[in-house]
PDB file of C-alpha atoms in Angstrom:
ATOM      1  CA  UNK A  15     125.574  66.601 122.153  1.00  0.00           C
ATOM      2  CA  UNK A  16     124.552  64.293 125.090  1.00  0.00           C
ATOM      3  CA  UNK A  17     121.097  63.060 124.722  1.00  0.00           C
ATOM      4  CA  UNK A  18     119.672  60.328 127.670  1.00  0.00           C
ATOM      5  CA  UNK A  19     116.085  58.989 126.781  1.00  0.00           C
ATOM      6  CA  UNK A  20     114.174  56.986 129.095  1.00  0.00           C
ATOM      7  CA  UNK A  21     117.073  55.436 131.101  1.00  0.00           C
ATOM      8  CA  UNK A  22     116.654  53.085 133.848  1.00  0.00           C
ATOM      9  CA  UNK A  23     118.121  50.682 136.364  1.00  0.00           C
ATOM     10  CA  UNK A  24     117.031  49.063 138.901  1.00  0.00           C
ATOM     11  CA  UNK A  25     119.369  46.980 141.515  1.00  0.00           C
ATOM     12  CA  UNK A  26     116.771  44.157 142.470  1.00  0.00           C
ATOM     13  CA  UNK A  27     113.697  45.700 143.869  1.00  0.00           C
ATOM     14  CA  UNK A  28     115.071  49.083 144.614  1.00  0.00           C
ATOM     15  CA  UNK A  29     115.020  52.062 141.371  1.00  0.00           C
ATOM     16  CA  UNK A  30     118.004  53.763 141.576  1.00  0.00           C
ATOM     17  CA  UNK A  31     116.741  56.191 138.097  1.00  0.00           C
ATOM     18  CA  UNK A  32     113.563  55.690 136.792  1.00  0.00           C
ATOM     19  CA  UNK A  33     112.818  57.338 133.164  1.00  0.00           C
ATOM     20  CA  UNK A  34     115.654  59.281 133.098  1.00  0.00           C
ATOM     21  CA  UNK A  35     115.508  61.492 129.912  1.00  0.00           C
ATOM     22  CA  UNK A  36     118.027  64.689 128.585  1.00  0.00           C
ATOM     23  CA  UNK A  37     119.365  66.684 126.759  1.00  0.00           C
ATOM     24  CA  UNK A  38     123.171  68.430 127.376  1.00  0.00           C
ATOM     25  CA  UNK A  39     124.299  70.404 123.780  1.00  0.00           C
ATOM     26  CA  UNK A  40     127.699  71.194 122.999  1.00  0.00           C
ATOM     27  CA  UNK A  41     129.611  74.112 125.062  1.00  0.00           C
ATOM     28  CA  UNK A  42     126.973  74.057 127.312  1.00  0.00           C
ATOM     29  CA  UNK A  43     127.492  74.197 131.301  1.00  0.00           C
ATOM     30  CA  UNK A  44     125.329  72.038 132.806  1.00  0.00           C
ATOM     31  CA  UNK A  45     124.879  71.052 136.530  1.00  0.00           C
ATOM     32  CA  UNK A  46     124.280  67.608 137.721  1.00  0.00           C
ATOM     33  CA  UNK A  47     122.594  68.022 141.180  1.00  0.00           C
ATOM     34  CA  UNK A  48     120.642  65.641 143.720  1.00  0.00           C
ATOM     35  CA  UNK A  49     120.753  65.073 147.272  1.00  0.00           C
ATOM     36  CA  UNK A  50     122.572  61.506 148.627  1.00  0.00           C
ATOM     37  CA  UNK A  51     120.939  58.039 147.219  1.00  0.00           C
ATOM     38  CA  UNK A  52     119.027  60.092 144.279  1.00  0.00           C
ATOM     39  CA  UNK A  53     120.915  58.247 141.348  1.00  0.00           C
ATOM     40  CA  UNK A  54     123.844  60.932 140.027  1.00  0.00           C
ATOM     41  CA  UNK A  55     126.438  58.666 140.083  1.00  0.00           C
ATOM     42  CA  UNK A  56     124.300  56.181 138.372  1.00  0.00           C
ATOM     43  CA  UNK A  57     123.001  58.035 135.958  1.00  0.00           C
ATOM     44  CA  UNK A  58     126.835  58.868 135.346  1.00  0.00           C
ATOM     45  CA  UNK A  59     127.879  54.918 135.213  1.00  0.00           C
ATOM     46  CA  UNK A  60     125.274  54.183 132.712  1.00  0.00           C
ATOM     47  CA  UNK A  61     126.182  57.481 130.043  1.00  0.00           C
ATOM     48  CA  UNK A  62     129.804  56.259 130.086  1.00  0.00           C
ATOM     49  CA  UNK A  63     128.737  52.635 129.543  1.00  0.00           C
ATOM     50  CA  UNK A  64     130.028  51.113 132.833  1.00  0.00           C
ATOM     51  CA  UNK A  65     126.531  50.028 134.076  1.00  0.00           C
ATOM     52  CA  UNK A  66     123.774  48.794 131.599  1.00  0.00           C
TER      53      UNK A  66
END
């Protein structure tokens, strides 16, 4: 299981995710969706442990 609580970064003044919390279980297919600028990639960094 993939579980995200409360995650958040900031790049100077501007939020890129902002309380970022979820839940993805096992054999589950789950869609990551957002329009341009809205933090996917992000959000993506920070699970794998590239950004902190």
């Amino acid at each position: 299981m993939i579980e995200a609580v409360g995650l958040t970064k900031r790049y100077g003044a501007k939020t890129a995710v902002d309380d970022l919390s979820f839940e993805v279980r096992p054999g589950a297919v789950t869609g990551f969706l957002g329009p341009n600028g809205s933090g996917k990639s992000t959000t993506m960094r920070m699970i794998l442990g590239l950004d902190r």
